[in-house]
Amino acid sequence: MKVTIKRTLIGIAVMVVTLATLAALFVPFGNRGVRAGIGDDRPGGSAADGRDGVDLARRITDFTHDTVARSGYIAPLRAQRRTAAEAVGLFLDGRRAEAGRRLDDIDFGIRTFTDTVTGRRFAEISDRAAEGRRGWGRVYIDLSATARWSVQVPHPVADAGSEQLGIGVLRAGRGGVLVMAGAHRDAGRKGRADVAHRRDTVFDAICDELTARHLPGLQVHGFADSTEPDYDVIASLGSADKGLPTARRTATALRHEGFAVCRAWARRCALEGRGNVQGKEAEARGVPFLHMEFSRTVRDDDSRVRRAAAAMAAALPY
């Protein structure tokens, strides 16, 4: 009898251990100490076991709706801006652990994931402080190729749907870096959150780092239909002059997709972006820069957004 009881208890113990092991294997990835679907956010951490799939567009759209639209703005110190920019540079150089440690100093983190639409790996560098409510924004880096260009979204929410154009370009091309502002352009006092016209922002510091690496920049904006009623797109070099071949290719690609394009280098257009500070930095360094404005009608049409993004990505200098 005692032997039978002992065997029974051993059998039960083995069953419990087995069930516990199986349960651990099937716990969703997001319940293992990081957000669902997102890789390890420790310095240099990465989850590459195939269970961290994330819809890149949904993730950025949720950030826009849940954080950017409600965020205030706290002006960063100069040291904080430089830390963010230097950490992005370290990450692009492959020094990911060092980048993570630098980002920890300003309460930013690095996460990696697989985009469920493209199947490509991306890194997200984001503000962890108060769930991003400082308004300092995010950076997304395509890990499938060496970084070769940037797409910039300075006015999410204010230029409704402009982030969808940025997402589309990032997905359509390889080697892209998406830099996105973290607050409405009017969130800060005296225009301090308007990152396209301020030199003292995290957004600008990171764009400067990319420009210093000679990565061409494509910045997307939005305009009211009444501003240029005869056009869908306003294409400009801003204050730069090095990107004319790319600008011409982009305008041609957009026209082939049925978009009416006002080409600021050939005629007078509204919203040419000549006061854009990222464009001025690109001009100073001799780096191509495009300032692209899209009508509200285009930005409200998912199909046209996809076509516009694909056309811009195809025209980028790889």
Short mmCIF file of C-alpha atoms in Angstrom, two decimals:
data_model
loop_
_atom_site.label_atom_id
_atom_site.label_comp_id
_atom_site.label_asym_id
_atom_site.label_seq_id
_atom_site.Cartn_x
_atom_site.Cartn_y
_atom_site.Cartn_z
CA MET A 1 0.00 0.00 0.00
CA LYS A 2 2.78 2.42 1.01
CA VAL A 3 4.64 1.70 -2.22
CA THR A 4 1.47 2.37 -4.26
CA ILE A 5 0.86 5.69 -2.49
CA LYS A 6 4.49 6.72 -3.00
CA ARG A 7 4.32 5.91 -6.72
CA THR A 8 1.06 7.86 -7.01
CA LEU A 9 2.57 10.94 -5.32
CA ILE A 10 5.62 10.78 -7.58
CA GLY A 11 3.37 10.54 -10.63
CA ILE A 12 1.37 13.58 -9.51
CA ALA A 13 4.57 15.58 -8.91
CA VAL A 14 5.90 14.72 -12.35
CA MET A 15 2.59 15.76 -13.93
CA VAL A 16 2.59 19.10 -12.08
CA VAL A 17 6.15 19.88 -13.22
CA THR A 18 5.30 18.94 -16.80
CA LEU A 19 2.18 21.13 -16.84
CA ALA A 20 4.09 24.06 -15.35
CA THR A 21 6.77 23.74 -18.02
CA LEU A 22 4.19 23.66 -20.80
CA ALA A 23 2.39 26.66 -19.34
CA ALA A 24 5.63 28.63 -19.29
CA LEU A 25 6.25 27.83 -22.93
CA PHE A 26 2.86 29.12 -24.00
CA VAL A 27 2.70 32.29 -21.91
CA PRO A 28 2.39 35.22 -24.38
CA PHE A 29 5.70 36.94 -24.94
CA GLY A 30 4.32 40.26 -23.72
CA ASN A 31 3.79 38.83 -20.21
CA ARG A 32 7.46 38.11 -19.63
CA GLY A 33 8.44 41.44 -18.20
CA VAL A 34 8.10 43.57 -21.37
CA ARG A 35 5.17 44.92 -23.31
CA ALA A 36 3.28 42.52 -25.52
CA GLY A 37 4.99 41.90 -28.82
CA ILE A 38 8.03 44.03 -28.05
CA GLY A 39 11.59 42.85 -27.62
CA ASP A 40 13.75 43.19 -24.55
CA ASP A 41 14.24 46.87 -23.67
CA ARG A 42 17.36 46.39 -21.55
CA PRO A 43 20.53 48.04 -22.90
CA GLY A 44 21.44 46.20 -26.05
CA GLY A 45 18.60 43.72 -25.50
CA SER A 46 16.79 42.03 -28.34
CA ALA A 47 14.12 39.41 -28.71
CA ALA A 48 14.67 37.42 -31.88
CA ASP A 49 12.75 34.23 -31.21
CA GLY A 50 10.02 35.05 -33.75
CA ARG A 51 7.27 35.61 -31.20
CA ASP A 52 7.60 39.38 -31.00
CA GLY A 53 5.63 40.34 -34.11
CA VAL A 54 4.18 43.86 -34.07
CA ASP A 55 2.25 45.83 -36.66
CA LEU A 56 4.58 48.81 -37.05
CA ALA A 57 1.83 51.06 -38.37
CA ARG A 58 -0.52 50.21 -35.50
CA ARG A 59 2.19 50.79 -32.93
CA ILE A 60 3.05 54.25 -34.26
CA THR A 61 -0.60 55.16 -34.80
CA ASP A 62 -1.41 54.19 -31.21
CA PHE A 63 1.47 56.35 -30.02
CA THR A 64 0.13 59.26 -32.06
CA HIS A 65 -3.41 58.91 -30.74
CA ASP A 66 -2.68 57.90 -27.16
CA THR A 67 0.40 59.98 -26.38
CA VAL A 68 1.20 62.69 -28.92
CA ALA A 69 -2.35 64.03 -29.03
CA ARG A 70 -2.46 64.40 -25.23
CA SER A 71 1.14 65.21 -24.44
CA GLY A 72 2.44 68.39 -22.94
CA TYR A 73 5.96 69.52 -23.67
CA ILE A 74 9.01 69.92 -21.47
CA ALA A 75 11.94 71.62 -23.15
CA PRO A 76 15.02 69.36 -22.94
CA LEU A 77 18.35 70.56 -21.61
CA ARG A 78 21.22 70.81 -24.06
CA ALA A 79 22.95 67.84 -22.44
CA GLN A 80 19.78 65.76 -22.81
CA ARG A 81 19.50 66.62 -26.49
CA ARG A 82 23.10 65.68 -27.11
CA THR A 83 22.75 62.43 -25.19
CA ALA A 84 19.76 61.39 -27.32
CA ALA A 85 21.56 62.22 -30.55
CA GLU A 86 24.83 60.55 -29.54
CA ALA A 87 22.98 57.41 -28.46
CA VAL A 88 21.26 57.16 -31.84
CA GLY A 89 24.66 57.49 -33.47
CA LEU A 90 26.10 54.75 -31.25
CA PHE A 91 23.21 52.46 -32.15
CA LEU A 92 23.73 53.05 -35.86
CA ASP A 93 27.42 52.23 -35.38
CA GLY A 94 26.44 48.85 -33.91
CA ARG A 95 27.38 49.81 -30.35
CA ARG A 96 23.94 48.94 -29.05
CA ALA A 97 24.77 48.18 -25.43
CA GLU A 98 26.60 51.50 -25.11
CA ALA A 99 23.67 53.27 -26.79
CA GLY A 100 21.32 51.68 -24.30
CA ARG A 101 23.38 52.85 -21.34
CA ARG A 102 23.47 56.40 -22.69
CA LEU A 103 19.72 56.38 -23.24
CA ASP A 104 19.16 55.18 -19.69
CA ASP A 105 20.65 58.49 -18.54
CA ILE A 106 17.68 60.37 -20.03
CA ASP A 107 15.08 57.68 -19.34
CA PHE A 108 14.84 56.49 -22.94
CA GLY A 109 14.86 52.84 -23.97
CA ILE A 110 15.54 50.60 -26.95
CA ARG A 111 13.17 47.88 -28.10
CA THR A 112 13.34 45.64 -31.14
CA PHE A 113 10.56 43.75 -32.91
CA THR A 114 9.53 42.18 -36.18
CA ASP A 115 7.02 44.11 -38.27
CA THR A 116 4.21 41.69 -39.09
CA VAL A 117 3.59 43.30 -42.50
CA THR A 118 7.13 43.43 -43.92
CA GLY A 119 8.70 40.67 -41.84
CA ARG A 120 11.65 42.99 -41.18
CA ARG A 121 13.27 43.81 -37.85
CA PHE A 122 12.98 47.34 -36.46
CA ALA A 123 14.37 49.12 -33.43
CA GLU A 124 12.33 51.63 -31.48
CA ILE A 125 14.07 54.29 -29.40
CA SER A 126 11.46 55.89 -27.19
CA ASP A 127 10.88 58.07 -24.15
CA ARG A 128 10.02 56.05 -21.05
CA ALA A 129 9.51 59.03 -18.74
CA ALA A 130 5.83 59.44 -17.81
CA GLU A 131 4.93 57.31 -20.86
CA GLY A 132 6.48 59.79 -23.26
CA ARG A 133 4.56 62.80 -21.98
CA ARG A 134 7.63 65.06 -22.13
CA GLY A 135 6.97 65.28 -25.86
CA TRP A 136 10.45 64.22 -26.97
CA GLY A 137 9.31 61.71 -29.56
CA ARG A 138 10.58 58.44 -30.98
CA VAL A 139 12.97 56.98 -33.54
CA TYR A 140 12.41 53.83 -35.62
CA ILE A 141 15.34 52.16 -37.37
CA ASP A 142 15.14 49.51 -40.08
CA LEU A 143 17.54 46.76 -38.99
CA SER A 144 17.45 44.90 -42.31
CA ALA A 145 20.02 47.22 -43.95
CA THR A 146 22.59 49.87 -43.17
CA ALA A 147 20.97 53.25 -42.47
CA ARG A 148 21.03 55.31 -45.67
CA TRP A 149 18.30 57.96 -45.35
CA SER A 150 15.80 59.44 -42.90
CA VAL A 151 12.12 60.27 -43.06
CA GLN A 152 11.00 62.91 -40.58
CA VAL A 153 7.53 63.60 -39.14
CA PRO A 154 7.71 66.89 -37.21
CA HIS A 155 3.99 67.63 -36.86
CA PRO A 156 2.01 64.47 -36.03
CA VAL A 157 -1.61 65.22 -35.06
CA ALA A 158 -1.24 68.86 -36.19
CA ASP A 159 -0.64 67.62 -39.76
CA ALA A 160 -3.18 64.83 -39.41
CA GLY A 161 -2.11 61.61 -41.09
CA SER A 162 1.44 62.76 -41.82
CA GLU A 163 2.76 59.92 -39.67
CA GLN A 164 1.10 57.45 -42.05
CA LEU A 165 3.20 58.85 -44.88
CA GLY A 166 6.31 58.42 -42.73
CA ILE A 167 5.38 54.84 -41.87
CA GLY A 168 4.70 54.08 -45.52
CA VAL A 169 8.08 55.39 -46.66
CA LEU A 170 9.89 53.48 -43.90
CA ARG A 171 8.19 50.24 -44.91
CA ALA A 172 8.53 50.75 -48.66
CA GLY A 173 12.30 51.31 -48.66
CA ARG A 174 15.22 49.69 -46.85
CA GLY A 175 17.79 51.38 -44.67
CA GLY A 176 15.46 54.04 -43.33
CA VAL A 177 15.38 55.91 -40.04
CA LEU A 178 12.04 57.45 -39.00
CA VAL A 179 12.29 60.42 -36.63
CA MET A 180 8.97 61.43 -35.10
CA ALA A 181 8.07 64.34 -32.84
CA GLY A 182 6.37 63.49 -29.56
CA ALA A 183 3.95 66.37 -29.11
CA HIS A 184 1.54 68.60 -31.03
CA ARG A 185 3.41 71.58 -32.47
CA ASP A 186 1.36 73.89 -30.21
CA ALA A 187 1.89 71.87 -27.02
CA GLY A 188 4.74 74.04 -25.75
CA ARG A 189 4.76 77.71 -24.81
CA LYS A 190 5.90 80.18 -27.46
CA GLY A 191 6.16 77.49 -30.13
CA ARG A 192 8.79 75.46 -28.26
CA ALA A 193 7.25 72.16 -29.42
CA ASP A 194 7.31 73.15 -33.10
CA VAL A 195 10.34 71.02 -33.89
CA ALA A 196 10.55 72.01 -37.56
CA HIS A 197 11.37 75.56 -36.50
CA ARG A 198 13.39 75.05 -33.29
CA ARG A 199 17.03 74.15 -32.78
CA ASP A 200 16.62 73.22 -29.10
CA THR A 201 14.65 69.96 -29.41
CA VAL A 202 15.49 66.26 -29.22
CA PHE A 203 13.97 65.87 -32.68
CA ASP A 204 16.36 68.42 -34.18
CA ALA A 205 19.39 67.02 -32.36
CA ILE A 206 18.72 63.55 -33.75
CA CYS A 207 18.12 64.90 -37.27
CA ASP A 208 21.42 66.79 -36.97
CA GLU A 209 23.17 63.53 -36.05
CA LEU A 210 21.75 61.85 -39.14
CA THR A 211 22.65 64.81 -41.35
CA ALA A 212 26.20 64.77 -39.98
CA ARG A 213 26.33 61.17 -41.22
CA HIS A 214 25.25 62.43 -44.66
CA LEU A 215 21.90 60.65 -44.60
CA PRO A 216 19.51 62.45 -46.99
CA GLY A 217 16.37 63.69 -45.25
CA LEU A 218 12.75 63.53 -46.39
CA GLN A 219 10.38 65.55 -44.21
CA VAL A 220 6.60 65.12 -44.57
CA HIS A 221 3.96 67.72 -43.73
CA GLY A 222 0.32 68.43 -44.48
CA PHE A 223 -1.59 71.43 -45.83
CA ALA A 224 -5.25 72.43 -46.03
CA ASP A 225 -6.80 71.84 -49.45
CA SER A 226 -7.63 75.54 -49.72
CA THR A 227 -3.95 76.52 -49.44
CA GLU A 228 -3.09 75.14 -52.90
CA PRO A 229 -6.42 73.97 -54.35
CA ASP A 230 -4.89 72.96 -57.68
CA TYR A 231 -2.30 70.63 -56.16
CA ASP A 232 -2.13 67.44 -54.12
CA VAL A 233 1.54 67.82 -53.22
CA ILE A 234 3.98 70.68 -52.70
CA ALA A 235 7.54 69.46 -53.28
CA SER A 236 10.38 71.68 -52.14
CA LEU A 237 14.07 71.60 -51.29
CA GLY A 238 13.43 73.91 -48.35
CA SER A 239 16.49 76.15 -48.12
CA ALA A 240 18.81 73.42 -49.41
CA ASP A 241 19.93 72.96 -53.01
CA LYS A 242 21.70 69.58 -53.00
CA GLY A 243 18.61 67.43 -53.39
CA LEU A 244 17.37 68.63 -56.77
CA PRO A 245 17.92 65.32 -58.65
CA THR A 246 16.08 63.43 -55.91
CA ALA A 247 13.35 66.08 -55.81
CA ARG A 248 12.81 65.80 -59.56
CA ARG A 249 12.65 61.98 -59.36
CA THR A 250 10.18 62.22 -56.48
CA ALA A 251 7.94 64.69 -58.26
CA THR A 252 7.98 62.55 -61.40
CA ALA A 253 7.17 59.39 -59.46
CA LEU A 254 4.26 61.14 -57.74
CA ARG A 255 2.92 62.49 -61.04
CA HIS A 256 3.01 58.98 -62.49
CA GLU A 257 0.77 57.95 -59.59
CA GLY A 258 -1.74 60.62 -60.53
CA PHE A 259 -0.76 63.34 -58.03
CA ALA A 260 -0.73 66.99 -59.04
CA VAL A 261 2.63 68.30 -57.80
CA CYS A 262 3.65 71.92 -57.28
CA ARG A 263 7.44 71.93 -57.79
CA ALA A 264 8.88 74.79 -55.76
CA TRP A 265 12.18 74.80 -57.71
CA ALA A 266 10.27 75.49 -60.94
CA ARG A 267 7.52 77.87 -59.78
CA ARG A 268 6.22 79.71 -56.74
CA CYS A 269 4.36 77.44 -54.30
CA ALA A 270 2.89 77.97 -50.87
CA LEU A 271 4.60 76.34 -47.87
CA GLU A 272 8.02 75.87 -49.43
CA GLY A 273 9.64 75.24 -46.05
CA ARG A 274 12.49 77.71 -46.48
CA GLY A 275 12.49 78.43 -42.74
CA ASN A 276 12.73 74.75 -41.82
CA VAL A 277 15.71 74.32 -39.48
CA GLN A 278 16.45 70.73 -40.50
CA GLY A 279 16.59 71.91 -44.09
CA LYS A 280 18.98 74.70 -43.15
CA GLU A 281 21.29 72.24 -41.41
CA ALA A 282 21.20 69.98 -44.47
CA GLU A 283 22.10 72.96 -46.66
CA ALA A 284 25.03 73.85 -44.39
CA ARG A 285 26.39 70.31 -44.66
CA GLY A 286 25.64 69.83 -48.34
CA VAL A 287 23.20 66.97 -47.70
CA PRO A 288 20.04 66.42 -49.82
CA PHE A 289 16.80 67.39 -48.09
CA LEU A 290 13.21 67.31 -49.33
CA HIS A 291 10.30 69.18 -47.77
CA MET A 292 7.07 67.46 -48.85
CA GLU A 293 3.58 68.82 -48.16
CA PHE A 294 0.44 66.76 -48.83
CA SER A 295 -3.14 67.97 -49.03
CA ARG A 296 -5.72 66.90 -46.48
CA THR A 297 -7.60 65.03 -49.20
CA VAL A 298 -4.53 62.89 -49.89
CA ARG A 299 -3.83 62.28 -46.19
CA ASP A 300 -7.43 61.20 -45.60
CA ASP A 301 -7.26 58.52 -48.31
CA ASP A 302 -5.40 55.36 -47.23
CA SER A 303 -4.89 54.19 -50.79
CA ARG A 304 -3.38 57.50 -51.91
CA VAL A 305 -1.16 57.60 -48.82
CA ARG A 306 0.24 54.16 -49.69
CA ARG A 307 0.86 55.16 -53.30
CA ALA A 308 2.50 58.45 -52.31
CA ALA A 309 4.74 56.74 -49.76
CA ALA A 310 5.81 54.06 -52.26
CA ALA A 311 6.58 56.71 -54.90
CA MET A 312 8.73 58.73 -52.46
CA ALA A 313 10.59 55.66 -51.23
CA ALA A 314 11.33 54.56 -54.80
CA ALA A 315 12.89 57.95 -55.56
CA LEU A 316 15.20 58.06 -52.54
CA PRO A 317 18.95 57.81 -53.19
CA TYR A 318 19.99 54.39 -51.92
#
